[in-house]
Tab-separated table of C-alpha atoms in Angstrom:
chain	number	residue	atom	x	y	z
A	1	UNK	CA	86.395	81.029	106.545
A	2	UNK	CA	82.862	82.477	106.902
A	3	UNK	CA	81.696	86.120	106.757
A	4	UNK	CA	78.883	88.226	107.623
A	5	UNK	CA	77.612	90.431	105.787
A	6	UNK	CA	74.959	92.403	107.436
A	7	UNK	CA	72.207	93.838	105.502
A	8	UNK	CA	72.730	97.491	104.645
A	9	UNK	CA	75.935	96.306	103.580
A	10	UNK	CA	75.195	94.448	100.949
A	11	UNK	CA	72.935	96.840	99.718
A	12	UNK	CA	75.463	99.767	99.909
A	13	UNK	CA	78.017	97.339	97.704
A	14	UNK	CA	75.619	96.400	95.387
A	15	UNK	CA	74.165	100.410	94.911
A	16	UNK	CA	77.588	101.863	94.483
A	17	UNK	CA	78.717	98.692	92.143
A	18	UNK	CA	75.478	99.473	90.129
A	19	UNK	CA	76.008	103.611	89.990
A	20	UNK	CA	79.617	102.957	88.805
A	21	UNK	CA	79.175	100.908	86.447
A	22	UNK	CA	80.484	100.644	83.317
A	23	UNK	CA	83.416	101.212	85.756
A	24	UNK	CA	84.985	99.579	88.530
A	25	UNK	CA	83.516	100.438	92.144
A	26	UNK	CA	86.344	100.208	95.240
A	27	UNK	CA	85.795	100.448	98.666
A	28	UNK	CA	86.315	99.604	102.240
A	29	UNK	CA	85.001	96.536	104.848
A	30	UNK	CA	84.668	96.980	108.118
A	31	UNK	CA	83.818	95.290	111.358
A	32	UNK	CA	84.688	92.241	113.543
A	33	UNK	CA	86.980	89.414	113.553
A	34	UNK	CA	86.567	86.211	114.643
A	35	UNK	CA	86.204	82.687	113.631
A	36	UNK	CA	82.690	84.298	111.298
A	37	UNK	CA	84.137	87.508	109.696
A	38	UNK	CA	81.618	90.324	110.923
A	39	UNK	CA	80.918	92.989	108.430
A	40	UNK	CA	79.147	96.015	109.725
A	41	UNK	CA	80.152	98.662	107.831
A	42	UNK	CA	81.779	99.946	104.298
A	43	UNK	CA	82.863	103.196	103.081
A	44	UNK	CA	83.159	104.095	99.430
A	45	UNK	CA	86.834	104.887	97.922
A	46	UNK	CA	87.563	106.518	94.644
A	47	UNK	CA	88.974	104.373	91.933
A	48	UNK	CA	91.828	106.967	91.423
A	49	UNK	CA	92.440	105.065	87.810
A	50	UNK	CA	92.337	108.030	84.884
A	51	UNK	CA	91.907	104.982	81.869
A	52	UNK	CA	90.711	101.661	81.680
A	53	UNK	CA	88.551	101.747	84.804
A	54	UNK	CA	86.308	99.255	83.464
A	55	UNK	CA	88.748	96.692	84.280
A	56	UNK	CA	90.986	97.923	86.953
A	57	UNK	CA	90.755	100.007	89.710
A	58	UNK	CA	93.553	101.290	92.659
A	59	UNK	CA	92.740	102.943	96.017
A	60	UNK	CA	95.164	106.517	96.926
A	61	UNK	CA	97.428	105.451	99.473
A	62	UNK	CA	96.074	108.827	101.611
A	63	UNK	CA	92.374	107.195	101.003
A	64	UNK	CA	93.806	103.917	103.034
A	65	UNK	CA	95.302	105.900	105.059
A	66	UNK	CA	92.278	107.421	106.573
A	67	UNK	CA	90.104	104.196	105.921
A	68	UNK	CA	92.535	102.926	108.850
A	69	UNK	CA	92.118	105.740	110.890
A	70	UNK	CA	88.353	105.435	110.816
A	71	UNK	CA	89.031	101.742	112.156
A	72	UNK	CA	90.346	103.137	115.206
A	73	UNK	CA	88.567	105.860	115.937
A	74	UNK	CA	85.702	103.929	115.729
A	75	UNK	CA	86.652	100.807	117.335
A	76	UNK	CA	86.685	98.665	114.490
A	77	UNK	CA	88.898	96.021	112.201
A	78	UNK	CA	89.300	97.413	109.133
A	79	UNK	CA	88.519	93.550	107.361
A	80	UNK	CA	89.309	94.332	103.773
A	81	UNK	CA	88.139	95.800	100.261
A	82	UNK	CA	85.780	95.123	97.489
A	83	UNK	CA	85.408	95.966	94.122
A	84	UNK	CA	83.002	95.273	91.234
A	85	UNK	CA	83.369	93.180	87.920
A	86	UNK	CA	81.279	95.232	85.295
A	87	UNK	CA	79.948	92.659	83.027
A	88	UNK	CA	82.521	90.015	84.487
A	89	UNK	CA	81.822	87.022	87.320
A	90	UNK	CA	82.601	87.613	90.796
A	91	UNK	CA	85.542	85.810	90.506
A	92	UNK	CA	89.381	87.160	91.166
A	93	UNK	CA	91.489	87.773	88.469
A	94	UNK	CA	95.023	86.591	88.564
A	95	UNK	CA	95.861	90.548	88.908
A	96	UNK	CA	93.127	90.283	91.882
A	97	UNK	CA	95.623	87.806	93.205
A	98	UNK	CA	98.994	89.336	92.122
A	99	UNK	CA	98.583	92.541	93.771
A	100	UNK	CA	96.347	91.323	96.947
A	101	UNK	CA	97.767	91.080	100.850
A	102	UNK	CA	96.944	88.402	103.473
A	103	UNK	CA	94.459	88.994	106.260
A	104	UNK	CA	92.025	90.639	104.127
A	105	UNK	CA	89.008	89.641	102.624
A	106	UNK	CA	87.955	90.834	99.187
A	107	UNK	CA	84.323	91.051	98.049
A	108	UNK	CA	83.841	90.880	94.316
A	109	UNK	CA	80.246	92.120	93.161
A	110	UNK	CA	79.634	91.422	89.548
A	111	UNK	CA	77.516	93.858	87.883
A	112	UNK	CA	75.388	92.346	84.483
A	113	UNK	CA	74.229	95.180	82.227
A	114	UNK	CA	74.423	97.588	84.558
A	115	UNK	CA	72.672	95.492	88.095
A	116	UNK	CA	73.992	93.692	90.806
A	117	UNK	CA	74.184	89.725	90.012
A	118	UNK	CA	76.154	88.080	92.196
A	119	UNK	CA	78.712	88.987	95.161
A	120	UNK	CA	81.101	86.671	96.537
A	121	UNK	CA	84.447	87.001	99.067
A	122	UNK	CA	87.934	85.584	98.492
A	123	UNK	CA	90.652	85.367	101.309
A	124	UNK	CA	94.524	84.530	100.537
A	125	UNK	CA	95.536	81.376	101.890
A	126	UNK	CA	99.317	80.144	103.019
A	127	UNK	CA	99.982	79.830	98.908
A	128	UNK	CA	99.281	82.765	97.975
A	129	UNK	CA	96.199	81.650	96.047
A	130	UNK	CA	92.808	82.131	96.844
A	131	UNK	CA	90.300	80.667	98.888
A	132	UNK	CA	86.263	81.585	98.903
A	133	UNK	CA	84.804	82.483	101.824
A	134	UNK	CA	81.378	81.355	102.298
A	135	UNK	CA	78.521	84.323	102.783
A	136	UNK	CA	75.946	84.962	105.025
A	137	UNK	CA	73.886	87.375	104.639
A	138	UNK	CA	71.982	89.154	107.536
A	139	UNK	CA	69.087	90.654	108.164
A	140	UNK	CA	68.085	94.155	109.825
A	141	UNK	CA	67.112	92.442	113.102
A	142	UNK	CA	69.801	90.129	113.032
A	143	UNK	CA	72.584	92.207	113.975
A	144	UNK	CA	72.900	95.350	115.425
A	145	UNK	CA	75.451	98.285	114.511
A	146	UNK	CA	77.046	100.081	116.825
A	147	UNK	CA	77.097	103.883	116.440
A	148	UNK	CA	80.056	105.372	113.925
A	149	UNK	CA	81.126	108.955	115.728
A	150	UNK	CA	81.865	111.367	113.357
B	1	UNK	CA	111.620	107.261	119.835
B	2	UNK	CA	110.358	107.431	116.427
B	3	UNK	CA	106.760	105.277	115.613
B	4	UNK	CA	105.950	102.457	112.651
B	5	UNK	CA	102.698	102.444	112.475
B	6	UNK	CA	101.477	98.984	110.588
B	7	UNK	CA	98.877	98.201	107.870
B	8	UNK	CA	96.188	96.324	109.010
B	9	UNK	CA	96.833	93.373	106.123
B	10	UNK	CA	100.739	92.915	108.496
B	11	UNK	CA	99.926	92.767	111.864
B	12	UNK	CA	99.333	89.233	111.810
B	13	UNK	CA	103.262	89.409	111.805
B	14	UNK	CA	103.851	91.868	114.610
B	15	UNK	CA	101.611	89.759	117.031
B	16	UNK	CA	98.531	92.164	115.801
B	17	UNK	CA	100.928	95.568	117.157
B	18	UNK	CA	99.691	98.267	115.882
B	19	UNK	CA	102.601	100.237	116.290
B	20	UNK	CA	106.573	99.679	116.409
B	21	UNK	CA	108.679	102.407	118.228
B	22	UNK	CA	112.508	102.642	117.411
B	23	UNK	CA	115.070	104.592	118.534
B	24	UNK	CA	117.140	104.416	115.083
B	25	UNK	CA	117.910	107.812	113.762
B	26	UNK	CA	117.026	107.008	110.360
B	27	UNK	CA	114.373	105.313	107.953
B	28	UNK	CA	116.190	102.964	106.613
B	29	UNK	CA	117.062	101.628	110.151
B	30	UNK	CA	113.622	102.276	111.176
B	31	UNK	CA	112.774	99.314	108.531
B	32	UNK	CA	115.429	96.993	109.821
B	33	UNK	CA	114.610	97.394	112.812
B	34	UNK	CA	110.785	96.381	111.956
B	35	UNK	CA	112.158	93.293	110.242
B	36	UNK	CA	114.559	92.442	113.154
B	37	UNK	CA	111.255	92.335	115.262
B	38	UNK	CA	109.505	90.733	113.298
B	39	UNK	CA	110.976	89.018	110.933
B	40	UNK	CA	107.399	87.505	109.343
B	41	UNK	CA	106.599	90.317	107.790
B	42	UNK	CA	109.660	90.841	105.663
B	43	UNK	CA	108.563	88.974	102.438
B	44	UNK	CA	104.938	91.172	102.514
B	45	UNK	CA	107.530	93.904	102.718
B	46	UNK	CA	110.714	93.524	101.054
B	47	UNK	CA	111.230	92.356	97.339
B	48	UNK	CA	113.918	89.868	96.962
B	49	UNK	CA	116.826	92.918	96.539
B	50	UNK	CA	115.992	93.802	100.101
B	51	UNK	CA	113.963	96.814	98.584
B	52	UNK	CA	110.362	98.131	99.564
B	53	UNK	CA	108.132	96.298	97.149
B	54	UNK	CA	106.595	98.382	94.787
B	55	UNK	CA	102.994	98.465	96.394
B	56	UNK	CA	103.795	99.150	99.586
B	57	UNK	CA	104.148	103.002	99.919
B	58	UNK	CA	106.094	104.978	102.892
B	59	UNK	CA	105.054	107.570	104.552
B	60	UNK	CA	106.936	109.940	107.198
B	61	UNK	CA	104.580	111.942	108.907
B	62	UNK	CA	101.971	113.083	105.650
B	63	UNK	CA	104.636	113.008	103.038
B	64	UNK	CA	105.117	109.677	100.786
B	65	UNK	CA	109.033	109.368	100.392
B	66	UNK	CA	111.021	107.291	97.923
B	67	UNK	CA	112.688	104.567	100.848
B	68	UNK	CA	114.987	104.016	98.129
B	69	UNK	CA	116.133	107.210	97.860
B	70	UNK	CA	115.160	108.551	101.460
B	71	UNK	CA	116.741	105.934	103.202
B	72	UNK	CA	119.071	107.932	104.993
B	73	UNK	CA	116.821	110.085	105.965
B	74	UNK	CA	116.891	110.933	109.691
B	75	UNK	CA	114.000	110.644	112.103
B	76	UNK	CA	113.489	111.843	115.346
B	77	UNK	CA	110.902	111.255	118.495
B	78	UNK	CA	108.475	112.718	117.065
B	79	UNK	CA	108.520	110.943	113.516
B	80	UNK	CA	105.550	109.291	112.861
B	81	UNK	CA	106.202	106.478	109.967
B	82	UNK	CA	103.431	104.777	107.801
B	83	UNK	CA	103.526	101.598	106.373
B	84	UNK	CA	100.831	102.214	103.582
B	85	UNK	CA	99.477	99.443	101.132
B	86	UNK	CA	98.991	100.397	97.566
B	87	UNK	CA	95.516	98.789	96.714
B	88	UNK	CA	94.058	98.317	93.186
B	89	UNK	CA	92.986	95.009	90.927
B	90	UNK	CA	90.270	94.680	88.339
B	91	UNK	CA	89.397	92.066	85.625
B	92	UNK	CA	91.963	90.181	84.205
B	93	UNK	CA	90.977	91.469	80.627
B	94	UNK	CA	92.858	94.792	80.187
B	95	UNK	CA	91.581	96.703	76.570
């Protein structure tokens, strides 16, 4: 299991992991499937958690409602979530794995005193347990985004 | 006939459909009839008392209903039905 991650993505985790912090950061992957896991785009989501958001976070259902609507109308796989470990490693919890679904892949940023340290993706396998997927990270020129209509 | 629509994170058990149209007449049959179809996708769905697991969240039309409570429900052509994942996860150290 590989993924992609192209370059503005990895900066837009790692800026929204860094202005949420002390709290947990949630939000969307998108892109292409394949054999490498493309990752072209992300949109933010609210951590709708009122306490303890340091160490949890949860996504509205109405919020993943229209992150899969944005799939389609712009003609993309909606690939899976991440979320940020403030002052943890980028590593899933067992509640990471107790609540997560198959199919998706879920980047994990941890956050050290406040900056971005490491990120890393975990994908479900047949047991229910996770797998890492391994990262590449891409530059600018690399890969090309196609146009998100409004 | 009424439409399923299907999370993302499932439709590697509806042959990656999008959607699922039925002609039952009410929600409750609407999710059998999903499972009947494709019958992968009932443990991602269904807890082992044959209910809606607790972070999966139904929606007909915009309005989140109970399934539990809403199951018989009726639904028309027109009803639109959303299978919606509840998403959340953290840290394991909770204080």
């Amino acid at each position: 299991m590989e993924l992609a991650l192209q370059y503005e993505v990895q900066e837009s985790i790692g800026r929204h992991a860094e202005e949420a912090y002390p709290d947990e950061c949630c939000g969307f992957l998108f892109g292409e499937d394949g054999d490498i896991r493309r990752i072209s785009h992300v949109r933010r989501a609210t951590n709708t958690r009122t306490e303890n958001r340091g160490r949890r976070f949860r996504i509205d259902p109405d919020e993943y409602r229209r992150a899969e609507k944005f799939a389609v109308d712009n003609d993309l796989d909606l690939l899976g979530i991440y979320h940020s470990h403030p002052d943890h490693p980028a590593e899933p919890s067992e509640h990471d794995r107790s609540v997560a679904l198959p199919f998706f892949s879920y980047i994990i940023v941890s956050v050290q005193g406040g900056t971005t340290s490491e990120i890393r993706s975990w994908r479900l396998n047949g047991e229910e347990t996770f797998d890492e997927e391994t990262i590449t990270f891409l530059s600018k020129q690399v890969y090309a985004t196609k146009p998100i209509s409004k | 006939m009424a439409t399923i629509h299907i999370p993302t994170p499932l439709r590697k058990f509806t042959n990656q459909n999008r959607i699922l149209e039925t002609g039952k007449t009410t929600l409750s049959g609407a999710i059998e009839h999903l499972v009947e179809e494709h019958p992968g996708i009932k443990k991602n769905l269904l807890d082992d008392n044959g209910h809606i697991r607790s972070y999966i969240k139904i929606y007909v039309g915009d309005e989140e209903v109970d399934p539990l409570e809403n199951g018989t429900l009726e639904i028309g052509e027109e009803t639109e039905i959303s299978i919606v994942p509840a998403i959340a996860g953290g840290t394991n150290n909770e204080y």
